[in-house]
Amino acid sequence: MSNKILIYIDQFQGAALPASWEALGVSSAIASDLSGEVLALVIGQDIKQVVSDAYQYGADQVYYADDASLKDYRPEPYTALIAKIASEQMPDVILFPTTTRGRELAGMSAIDLDTGVLPDVTQYTIRDGRILVTRPVYAGKLLVNATCDKNPQIITLRGRAFDKPEHDPSRSGEPIQVETVMAADDIQTEVIEYSTAEDGVSLTDAAVIVSGGRGVSNNPNLTAPDDLDEKQAEIWRAQQGFMLVGELAAVLDAAVGASRAAVDAGYVPYDIQVGQTGKVVSPDLYIACGISGAIQHLAGMRTSKVIVAINKDPDAPIFKLARFGVVGDLYQILPPLTETLRERLDK
Amino acid sequence: MNIVVCIKQTPDSAAKVVAENGQVSWGDSPLVMNPWDEYAVEAALTMQEEQGGDVTVISIGEEGVKDALKTGLAMGCSNAFLISDPAMQNADSQAVARVLAAAIQKIENVDIAFFGRQAIDGDMGVTAAQTARVLGWPILSLASSVGAVNGSIRVERNVEEGRQVVEGKLPVAVSVVKDIGDPRYPSFMGIRKANRATIPVWTLADLGIEAPDTNVRWPEIMNPPEHEITNEIVSGDSPDEIATILADKILSEKVL
Ligand SMILES: Cc1cc2nc3c(=O)[nH]c(=O)nc-3n(C[C@H](O)[C@H](O)[C@H](O)COP(=O)(O)OP(=O)(O)OC[C@H]3O[C@@H](n4cnc5c(N)ncnc54)[C@H](O)[C@@H]3O)c2cc1C
Ligand SMILES: Nc1ncnc2c1ncn2[C@@H]1O[C@H](COP(=O)(O)O)[C@@H](O)[C@H]1O
């Protein structure tokens, strides 16, 4: 009997999220260790491209459900489909990327299949045919090794923690269509409207992040328009600072992040907060501008490969984590830094 | 509106957490209500102010968790129950979800169950969806705003690609994020009331259930490997010079 690994490919409007392919790469590695095969599942509407990409990134068999009732992500009909395929195919392992949808579906499938879930895994080994995972807890202050004693072992894999597999355009296969499980009328939720975020690199996928903190509003040389009150003037100054942060980010194809202080002060939206109560990120390069490095902020970015800090205060704790630090004013350092990198990178 | 909020007690977010002899240690940092759950309590109380009804806080944990429940009462919740049972000692998230679902059913006629986005100790982020699944209720997760519209709950939620407005028919489970609004401080009267409250304790037998299976084990807790970081302060005679040196140093790390 062959051991089956089922992998849920998370997609949005016909495009797979990068973490899906990374998770597919792990599926293939586990399958080859267990002499098994990789079954991929794609759910949505108009998902042909994702289905053929799933073969090209390594799936042995692709199942797909393509229906109007599945166009908008809703966890209930999606979970019902995953549970149905899992009950028919009896995989040993079900993998999900740790996206918002992947995490939710993994948890709910574990209830349907009466098994355990191990979310947001960053490493794994295989021991006696079972997956032993490592996952960060306490926002990465600690690590635990964990296992699930029952099959299927449901695991979600953190984005950027595993390599993306090779894309092999010569691979293909005959995908198998799966009928929906829930009738459209039985679904208790409805998506009323949607607004896509401004184009740009998403924080959790980004290889490079430039972040701003409270220090971004601190430039005594800037005079805000005089019809603004004190609070508005602070936000106006912060916008000038975040403009410098954004210009550097643009040159580096980077995402923009922020500390909680910058979010709470109303400079930038909560979506880009990095830290224990924001997003946990692990880019190759993290440039912190005007961020002191409070423990809750460090928890969200400490595993970044290279950290650069620009801060006026030589005693700021962020410098302890920084490969390179500049003790100075971000308003003076950022413009020439952006210019130099623009030239060096030929942008 | 009959509202339940599920809360967990966790070490304070500023705690220096380390592994000592295979156990988690947070020194003398206090145990507090999981910070995300304060937002859930806030969302519940705001909903109650608009719609009327009761807000009940519940938690699964040991006796000491009553302190976190009292924080909920002090913030303005009407009732609190602790679910405590030796069988829950090493419970995994599925077991927690099944027991929370049983407690919510025991409370009867609950319209909404609020949850935090995740507990800052285990960082699981699955309990809300799992509890909803056990109850057979729709889950509206990661809500940044919540409102009631005739028999349904409408939330705005944050996902990778942007914002989504979703409606779910009651009863529903909702998990909330920070945008919901700053949690209120306990009032003086609230604190007095909370201090005098006796919080009933339910065992699994009181809920009429057996201990659910726990399938996940975490036999090893470790400190993360020390990253060897060579700190280097870049200096120079002018911002331009510093910027040039820094740019070249960054490029030499080959991460761009
Ligand atoms: C429950 C809880 C959860 C939290 N979660 C998070 C979280 O997820 N993420 C998070 O970030 N925080 C979080 N915090 C908040 C955290 O404790 C800090 O308050 C916050 O990170 C500070 O942000 P900051 O570094 O931008 O501001 P500050 O600490 O005020 O630091 C500003 C820095 O800017 C420097 N500076 C000022 N002007 C300039 C200039 N012109 N050029 C260069 N440098 C300058 C200063 O020297 C200072 O170091 C949380 C707190 C709690 C209690
Ligand atoms: N032991 C518990 N008792 C009550 N509620 C809990 C418990 N554990 C988790 N929760 C709720 O589930 C949310 C998500 O927790 P988790 O899935 O553990 O990250 C928390 O924010 C709480 O609202």
XYZ file of C-alpha atoms and ligand atoms in Angstrom:
679
model
C 0.000 0.000 0.000
C 1.295 3.401 -0.857
C 1.499 6.136 1.740
C -0.358 9.191 0.612
C 0.453 12.801 1.424
C -2.381 15.244 0.763
C -1.491 18.881 0.233
C -3.959 21.768 0.152
C -2.888 24.382 -2.394
C -4.023 27.783 -1.145
C -4.970 30.112 -3.963
C -6.681 33.469 -4.375
C -8.500 34.428 -7.565
C -6.682 31.803 -9.581
C -3.164 32.458 -8.282
C -1.487 30.190 -5.731
C 0.198 31.753 -2.727
C 3.982 31.129 -2.736
C 3.803 29.227 0.560
C 1.617 26.634 -1.222
C 4.495 25.604 -3.492
C 6.940 25.537 -0.621
C 4.541 23.168 1.178
C 4.226 21.084 -1.999
C 8.013 20.770 -2.017
C 7.899 19.419 1.546
C 5.110 17.012 0.517
C 7.351 15.574 -2.193
C 10.245 15.204 0.227
C 8.070 13.400 2.783
C 6.533 11.232 0.076
C 9.915 10.125 -1.174
C 10.965 9.288 2.379
C 7.838 7.225 2.986
C 7.773 5.827 -0.579
C 4.453 7.502 -1.008
C 2.688 9.741 -3.462
C 1.602 13.366 -3.360
C -2.045 14.234 -3.864
C -2.746 17.944 -4.268
C -6.140 19.550 -3.747
C -7.152 22.866 -5.312
C -10.492 24.500 -4.446
C -12.053 27.601 -5.998
C -13.311 28.807 -9.343
C -11.293 29.230 -12.555
C -8.275 27.486 -11.120
C -6.897 25.700 -14.209
C -3.539 27.416 -13.973
C -3.114 26.426 -10.333
C -4.016 22.817 -11.169
C -1.411 22.544 -13.923
C 1.185 24.360 -11.815
C 0.556 21.831 -9.033
C 1.713 19.062 -11.391
C 4.687 21.119 -12.470
C 5.785 21.779 -8.894
C 5.696 18.067 -8.123
C 2.200 16.698 -7.385
C 1.565 13.098 -8.534
C -2.203 13.520 -8.683
C -4.264 16.703 -8.524
C -7.854 16.831 -7.304
C -9.818 19.975 -7.871
C -13.245 21.385 -7.058
C -14.280 24.219 -9.351
C -17.664 25.749 -8.652
C -19.390 29.115 -8.327
C -20.201 28.326 -4.678
C -16.455 28.027 -4.048
C -15.420 31.259 -5.764
C -15.208 33.202 -2.504
C -13.315 31.406 0.215
C -15.637 30.180 2.920
C -14.247 27.751 5.456
C -17.281 25.484 5.778
C -17.647 24.195 2.183
C -13.854 24.073 1.799
C -13.417 21.993 4.961
C -16.173 19.629 3.854
C -14.258 18.976 0.614
C -10.936 18.400 2.345
C -12.564 15.993 4.804
C -14.254 14.118 1.955
C -11.025 13.612 -0.016
C -9.186 12.662 3.170
C -11.831 10.075 4.108
C -11.658 8.529 0.640
C -7.885 8.600 0.178
C -6.807 8.036 3.789
C -3.556 10.061 3.607
C -1.018 9.625 6.397
C -0.282 13.334 6.367
C -2.197 16.430 5.266
C -0.133 19.562 4.722
C -1.300 23.156 4.428
C 0.668 26.367 3.948
C 0.382 28.623 7.024
C -1.780 31.209 5.322
C -4.877 32.579 7.049
C -7.002 30.140 5.052
C -4.583 27.237 5.418
C -4.404 27.531 9.184
C -8.159 27.765 9.563
C -8.859 24.833 7.238
C -6.221 22.695 8.939
C -7.872 23.257 12.328
C -11.359 22.561 11.068
C -10.324 19.460 9.102
C -8.718 18.102 12.257
C -12.125 18.273 13.938
C -13.891 16.549 11.037
C -11.220 13.837 10.851
C -10.903 13.551 14.631
C -7.150 14.047 14.697
C -4.582 16.631 15.811
C -3.198 19.748 14.157
C 0.335 21.179 14.289
C 0.213 24.738 12.952
C 3.047 26.937 11.722
C 5.838 24.412 11.583
C 9.351 25.570 10.652
C 11.272 22.254 10.623
C 10.530 18.552 10.521
C 12.133 15.140 10.568
C 10.649 11.723 9.941
C 11.038 9.119 12.626
C 9.570 5.630 12.297
C 7.209 6.822 9.622
C 5.873 9.679 11.763
C 6.508 13.361 11.321
C 8.315 15.045 14.189
C 7.894 18.787 13.832
C 9.503 21.842 15.373
C 7.328 24.893 15.855
C 8.004 28.252 17.491
C 5.878 29.148 20.532
C 5.757 32.314 22.659
C 6.320 34.244 19.424
C 9.567 32.405 18.811
C 10.984 32.913 22.306
C 10.885 29.078 22.549
C 10.686 26.093 20.234
C 8.778 22.841 20.816
C 9.144 19.475 19.188
C 5.739 17.935 18.668
C 4.036 14.967 17.062
C 0.538 13.857 16.313
C -0.134 10.246 17.315
C -3.003 9.719 14.949
C -3.425 9.749 11.173
C -3.869 11.881 9.251
C -1.176 14.063 10.818
C -2.312 17.586 9.971
C 0.481 20.129 9.671
C 0.708 23.705 8.433
C 4.075 24.936 7.183
C 5.306 28.462 7.741
C 5.965 30.454 4.592
C 9.610 31.071 3.706
C 10.758 28.347 6.085
C 11.138 25.800 3.248
C 12.555 26.065 -0.260
C 10.326 26.442 -3.241
C 10.609 23.342 -5.453
C 11.773 23.455 -9.056
C 9.133 24.288 -11.599
C 9.247 21.509 -14.210
C 7.143 22.486 -17.244
C 7.433 18.981 -18.693
C 5.332 17.492 -15.877
C 1.591 17.091 -16.313
C -1.255 14.747 -15.439
C -4.975 14.145 -15.609
C -6.603 16.111 -12.792
C -9.633 14.573 -11.109
C -12.655 16.792 -10.564
C -14.408 16.547 -7.205
C -18.070 17.445 -6.733
C -18.919 20.030 -4.082
C -20.148 18.640 -0.784
C -22.325 21.503 0.477
C -25.231 22.838 -1.531
C -24.895 26.597 -2.070
C -28.041 27.239 -0.001
C -26.699 25.367 3.006
C -23.699 27.644 3.410
C -24.404 29.952 6.348
C -22.058 32.748 5.347
C -21.895 35.139 2.468
C -19.089 37.359 1.246
C -20.646 40.784 0.773
C -17.727 42.740 -0.596
C -14.075 42.656 -1.179
C -11.344 45.198 -1.394
C -7.923 44.048 -2.445
C -4.991 45.638 -0.734
C -2.921 48.105 -2.676
C -0.461 46.370 -4.916
C 2.796 45.710 -3.267
C 4.773 42.976 -1.649
C 2.932 41.160 1.133
C 4.696 41.341 4.457
C 4.786 37.621 5.194
C 6.082 36.678 1.733
C 8.632 39.468 1.514
C 12.338 38.668 1.218
C 13.148 42.210 2.307
C 11.268 44.412 4.781
C 11.878 48.052 5.672
C 10.080 49.020 8.886
C 9.404 52.315 10.579
C 8.704 53.053 14.228
C 7.772 56.000 16.348
C 11.088 57.644 15.449
C 9.813 58.182 11.926
C 7.763 61.181 13.089
C 10.698 62.768 14.857
C 12.142 65.467 12.649
C 12.227 68.890 14.290
C 13.354 70.451 11.010
C 10.038 69.686 9.331
C 7.357 72.323 9.679
C 3.886 70.928 9.298
C 1.240 73.089 7.559
C -0.082 75.433 10.276
C -3.756 74.516 9.915
C -2.977 71.162 11.595
C -3.374 70.554 15.319
C -0.600 68.873 17.275
C -1.738 65.308 16.634
C -2.327 65.941 12.941
C 1.084 67.560 12.675
C 2.691 64.475 14.212
C 0.931 62.253 11.694
C 1.940 64.591 8.896
C 5.588 64.338 9.993
C 5.277 60.568 10.272
C 3.990 60.466 6.698
C 7.104 62.291 5.503
C 9.196 59.732 7.390
C 7.260 56.771 6.042
C 7.736 58.236 2.567
C 11.496 57.802 3.034
C 10.918 54.277 4.336
C 8.679 53.555 1.325
C 11.234 54.896 -1.162
C 13.921 52.596 0.203
C 11.435 49.709 0.136
C 10.606 50.437 -3.505
C 14.255 50.271 -4.519
C 14.656 46.936 -2.746
C 11.309 45.440 -3.898
C 10.616 45.247 -0.193
C 7.459 45.312 1.912
C 6.922 48.100 4.440
C 6.445 47.149 8.089
C 5.916 49.086 11.301
C 6.182 48.893 15.067
C 3.105 48.906 17.213
C 3.887 52.408 18.426
C 3.674 53.627 14.809
C 0.376 51.769 14.341
C -1.128 52.936 17.629
C -0.179 56.534 16.882
C -2.182 56.245 13.676
C 0.744 56.622 11.255
C 0.062 53.384 9.377
C -2.606 50.653 9.359
C -2.480 47.666 11.692
C -2.086 45.280 8.728
C 1.626 46.064 8.596
C 2.442 45.764 12.301
C 5.360 43.449 12.966
C 5.635 41.713 16.319
C 4.035 39.498 18.879
C 0.587 40.953 18.304
C 1.196 41.715 14.646
C 2.819 39.652 11.943
C 5.731 37.333 12.546
C 8.156 37.733 9.669
C 11.445 36.171 8.715
C 12.878 37.981 5.694
C 16.439 37.781 4.403
C 16.916 41.470 5.198
C 15.056 43.566 7.800
C 15.835 47.269 8.038
C 14.449 48.866 11.214
C 14.214 52.659 11.128
C 13.416 54.557 14.321
C 12.410 51.387 16.177
C 13.729 50.861 19.691
C 13.454 47.066 19.691
C 10.954 46.262 22.443
C 10.714 42.555 23.249
C 7.299 42.314 21.547
C 8.713 43.794 18.351
C 11.799 41.579 18.377
C 9.542 38.540 18.783
C 8.126 39.242 15.349
C 11.366 39.675 13.395
C 14.258 38.164 15.313
C 14.723 35.258 12.895
C 15.399 37.613 9.983
C 18.695 36.667 8.329
C 20.306 40.095 8.323
C 19.000 42.929 10.492
C 19.996 46.554 9.946
C 19.055 49.204 12.498
C 19.035 52.958 12.117
C 18.396 54.674 15.427
C 19.496 57.864 17.159
C 19.932 56.187 20.500
C 23.138 54.098 20.800
C 21.548 52.146 23.667
C 18.451 51.069 21.723
C 18.018 47.300 22.242
C 17.490 46.747 18.501
C 21.277 47.148 18.006
C 21.887 43.882 19.892
C 20.184 41.951 17.102
C 21.543 44.063 14.284
C 24.278 42.846 11.953
C 24.799 46.489 10.964
C 23.777 49.489 12.971
C 23.866 53.189 12.304
C 23.599 55.517 15.268
C 22.012 58.477 13.580
C 18.988 60.294 12.291
C 16.933 58.283 9.814
C 15.992 61.513 8.011
C 19.661 62.029 7.187
C 20.637 58.429 6.488
C 17.705 57.093 4.477
C 17.822 59.428 1.436
C 21.510 58.794 0.586
C 21.120 55.085 1.428
C 18.213 54.808 -1.006
C 20.183 56.696 -3.676
C 23.299 54.573 -3.303
C 21.357 51.313 -3.416
C 19.389 52.564 -6.413
C 22.679 53.122 -8.287
C 24.330 49.891 -7.142
C 21.266 47.817 -8.032
C 20.753 49.670 -11.297
C 17.138 50.571 -10.509
C -27.945 38.866 22.440
C -26.459 36.067 24.489
C -22.681 36.338 24.190
C -19.830 34.145 25.375
C -16.142 35.100 25.316
C -13.512 32.364 25.507
C -10.358 33.568 27.187
C -7.035 32.034 28.109
C -4.566 33.038 30.773
C -0.998 33.520 29.519
C 2.275 35.012 30.746
C 2.537 38.744 30.138
C 3.757 39.610 26.639
C 6.806 41.372 28.094
C 7.891 38.248 30.006
C 11.331 36.879 29.329
C 10.330 33.311 28.574
C 12.967 30.584 28.675
C 13.088 26.798 28.771
C 14.493 25.470 32.048
C 14.851 21.724 32.542
C 12.413 21.137 29.737
C 9.785 23.387 31.328
C 8.602 26.838 30.322
C 9.645 29.524 32.783
C 8.518 33.134 32.729
C 10.304 34.227 35.891
C 8.247 36.469 38.116
C 6.232 37.970 35.265
C 2.522 38.012 35.986
C -0.059 35.775 34.345
C -2.638 37.883 32.552
C -5.589 37.555 30.223
C -4.176 36.657 26.788
C -3.794 40.127 25.184
C -5.825 39.144 22.101
C -8.677 38.023 24.327
C -8.971 41.519 25.803
C -10.006 42.589 22.319
C -12.535 39.764 22.235
C -14.001 40.967 25.552
C -14.116 44.507 24.170
C -15.948 43.329 21.047
C -18.433 41.385 23.184
C -19.150 44.301 25.507
C -19.596 46.686 22.593
C -22.040 44.245 20.990
C -23.931 43.959 24.270
C -24.171 47.750 24.576
C -25.748 47.881 21.124
C -27.941 44.802 21.293
C -28.589 44.154 24.973
C -28.144 40.742 26.608
C -25.464 39.082 28.660
C -21.735 38.547 28.283
C -20.286 35.428 29.886
C -16.517 34.826 30.045
C -15.279 31.260 30.197
C -11.879 29.654 30.365
C -10.408 26.201 30.612
C -7.528 26.083 33.055
C -6.472 25.718 36.629
C -7.755 27.505 39.716
C -5.406 30.489 39.168
C -7.158 31.265 35.879
C -9.962 32.770 37.953
C -7.806 35.923 38.048
C -8.078 36.294 34.276
C -11.827 35.656 34.472
C -12.047 38.373 37.137
C -10.360 40.781 34.737
C -13.238 39.986 32.379
C -15.801 40.678 35.101
C -14.016 43.896 36.050
C -14.177 45.039 32.418
C -17.940 44.594 32.570
C -18.849 40.991 31.722
C -21.918 39.682 33.545
C -20.888 36.109 34.374
C -17.801 33.944 34.517
C -17.231 30.193 34.597
C -14.024 28.258 34.986
C -13.785 24.820 33.417
C -11.235 22.857 35.362
C -10.547 19.160 35.268
C -7.378 17.122 35.798
C -8.139 15.363 32.502
C -7.443 18.637 30.652
C -3.873 18.988 31.902
C -2.132 18.196 28.611
C -5.120 18.756 26.369
C -4.413 19.621 22.738
C -6.377 22.201 20.764
C -8.999 19.691 19.574
C -9.739 18.643 23.128
C -9.930 22.297 24.219
C -12.319 23.048 21.349
C -14.605 20.121 22.186
C -14.765 21.149 25.831
C -15.360 24.839 25.008
C -18.153 23.738 22.671
C -19.718 21.661 25.444
C -19.515 24.622 27.836
C -21.103 26.943 25.279
C -23.926 24.432 24.857
C -24.396 24.207 28.601
C -24.789 27.983 28.804
C -27.674 27.575 26.306
C -29.070 29.874 23.630
C -25.734 31.474 22.914
C -25.846 33.700 19.818
C -22.172 34.603 19.483
C -18.960 33.150 20.849
C -15.998 35.542 20.683
C -12.366 34.435 20.642
C -8.996 36.107 20.426
C -6.973 35.647 17.281
C -4.493 33.427 19.054
C -3.044 32.648 22.447
C 0.422 34.186 22.826
C 1.813 31.126 24.598
C 1.126 28.229 22.208
C 0.604 30.446 19.125
C -1.850 27.877 17.741
C -4.469 30.229 16.294
C -6.940 27.415 15.589
C -9.199 27.156 18.622
C -11.903 29.542 17.390
C -12.344 27.724 14.084
C -12.153 24.329 15.756
C -14.760 25.210 18.380
C -17.042 26.578 15.674
C -16.634 23.337 13.744
C -17.559 21.229 16.766
C -20.638 23.394 17.319
C -21.516 23.333 13.610
C -21.523 27.162 13.607
C -20.020 29.369 10.917
C -16.688 30.954 11.834
C -15.947 34.586 11.035
C -12.253 34.844 11.790
C -9.819 37.750 12.125
C -12.594 40.305 12.398
C -11.514 43.926 12.529
C -15.070 45.168 13.037
C -18.284 43.424 14.037
C -21.917 44.485 13.698
C -25.346 42.859 13.933
C -27.729 43.017 10.951
C -31.084 41.237 11.302
C -30.279 37.729 12.397
C -26.761 37.855 11.045
C -23.390 39.120 12.117
C -21.425 41.173 9.651
C -17.686 41.446 10.043
C -14.873 43.015 8.177
C -11.902 40.670 8.110
C -8.242 40.975 7.211
C -6.728 38.445 4.867
C -3.479 38.427 2.909
C -5.052 40.007 -0.146
C -7.059 42.762 1.478
C -10.286 43.247 3.377
C -13.414 41.197 3.083
C -16.895 41.889 4.410
C -18.628 38.657 5.407
C -22.009 37.918 6.926
C -22.839 34.808 8.931
C -26.172 33.628 10.296
C -26.502 33.358 14.072
C -25.298 31.534 16.053
C -21.711 32.294 15.000
C -18.181 32.170 16.300
C -16.035 35.271 15.763
C -12.303 35.734 16.334
C -11.052 39.287 16.544
C -7.892 41.281 15.822
C -6.638 44.551 17.266
C -8.517 46.888 14.925
C -11.705 46.082 16.815
C -10.854 48.878 19.258
C -8.792 49.316 22.387
C -9.923 47.154 25.292
C -11.553 49.200 28.038
C -9.909 49.453 31.435
C -11.657 47.769 34.337
C -13.745 50.353 36.202
C -13.399 50.912 39.941
C -16.882 49.467 40.511
C -16.085 46.601 38.170
C -12.981 45.681 40.113
C -14.926 45.695 43.394
C -17.616 43.514 41.895
C -15.071 41.130 40.422
C -13.216 40.806 43.711
C -16.392 39.778 45.488
C -17.564 37.373 42.793
C -17.377 33.627 43.340
C -16.636 31.955 40.068
C -18.338 28.581 39.607
C -16.091 25.732 38.486
C -17.314 23.114 36.046
C -15.705 19.717 35.629
C -16.108 17.641 32.492
C -18.744 15.621 34.369
C -20.685 18.855 34.968
C -20.591 19.399 31.208
C -21.818 15.861 30.700
C -18.834 14.785 28.601
C -15.917 12.382 28.799
C -12.385 13.699 28.367
C -11.853 14.137 24.607
C -8.819 12.430 23.048
C -5.607 14.383 22.885
C -3.548 13.338 19.851
C -0.813 15.955 19.872
C 2.181 15.658 22.175
C 5.051 18.106 22.632
C 7.701 16.197 24.542
C 10.482 18.743 24.072
C 10.619 22.444 24.835
C 13.810 24.218 23.861
C 15.432 27.613 23.782
C 15.994 28.669 20.183
C 19.587 28.279 19.024
C 21.658 31.361 19.728
C 22.234 33.262 16.540
C 25.826 34.261 16.295
C 25.459 37.873 15.300
C 28.468 40.056 14.812
C 27.260 43.536 15.595
C 28.937 46.236 13.620
C 28.275 49.915 14.005
C 28.807 51.747 10.744
C 30.192 55.235 11.156
C 31.623 57.918 8.935
C 32.168 61.642 8.580
C 28.881 62.476 6.937
C 25.472 60.862 6.385
C 26.449 60.354 2.736
C 29.595 58.504 3.664
C 27.778 56.364 6.244
C 25.049 55.567 3.738
C 27.577 54.494 1.090
C 29.471 52.260 3.482
C 26.224 50.770 4.799
C 24.901 50.121 1.288
C 28.067 48.224 0.357
C 28.004 46.240 3.576
C 24.390 45.240 2.983
C 25.236 44.208 -0.582
C 28.178 42.139 0.665
C 25.751 40.011 2.723
C 24.280 38.776 -0.595
C 20.686 39.002 0.567
C 19.559 41.357 -2.194
C 0.550 43.151 24.860
C 1.530 43.926 24.041
C 1.759 43.546 22.749
C 2.651 44.263 21.932
N 2.854 43.850 20.651
C 3.714 44.547 19.872
C 3.943 44.166 18.515
O 3.355 43.212 17.992
N 4.819 44.887 17.776
C 5.499 45.970 18.289
O 6.283 46.582 17.550
N 5.282 46.356 19.563
C 4.405 45.685 20.352
N 4.175 46.124 21.618
C 4.694 47.455 21.995
C 6.153 47.476 22.423
O 6.210 47.185 23.799
C 6.736 48.880 22.162
O 5.975 49.836 22.835
C 6.819 49.278 20.693
O 7.393 48.240 19.922
C 7.661 50.520 20.533
O 7.662 50.960 19.191
P 8.833 51.877 18.641
O 10.114 51.158 18.750
O 8.440 52.352 17.294
O 8.759 53.148 19.587
P 9.756 53.666 20.708
O 10.031 52.610 21.705
O 9.222 54.955 21.160
O 11.108 53.877 19.919
C 11.321 54.886 18.965
C 12.807 54.838 18.615
O 13.055 55.736 17.585
C 14.326 56.368 17.813
N 14.310 57.631 17.091
C 13.600 58.742 17.385
N 13.784 59.673 16.429
C 14.611 59.148 15.517
C 15.178 59.617 14.286
N 14.878 60.827 13.788
N 16.018 58.797 13.624
C 16.330 57.559 14.106
N 15.830 57.070 15.251
C 14.970 57.853 15.940
C 14.409 56.486 19.309
O 15.766 56.536 19.718
C 13.703 55.214 19.782
O 14.638 54.157 19.990
C 3.308 45.409 22.446
C 3.090 45.787 23.776
C 2.216 45.068 24.571
C 2.005 45.498 25.983
N -7.934 27.152 27.574
C -8.743 28.020 26.938
N -9.884 28.440 27.520
C -10.719 29.306 26.893
N -10.468 29.830 25.686
C -9.340 29.454 25.052
C -8.428 28.532 25.633
N -7.404 28.359 24.766
C -7.663 29.134 23.696
N -8.832 29.810 23.861
C -9.457 30.783 22.931
O -9.019 30.494 21.609
C -8.268 31.592 21.071
C -7.182 31.057 20.187
O -6.298 30.267 20.933
P -5.196 29.318 20.271
O -5.872 28.553 19.193
O -4.731 28.458 21.402
O -4.120 30.214 19.746
C -7.797 32.375 22.285
O -7.530 33.731 21.938
C -9.003 32.218 23.211
O -10.057 33.094 22.805
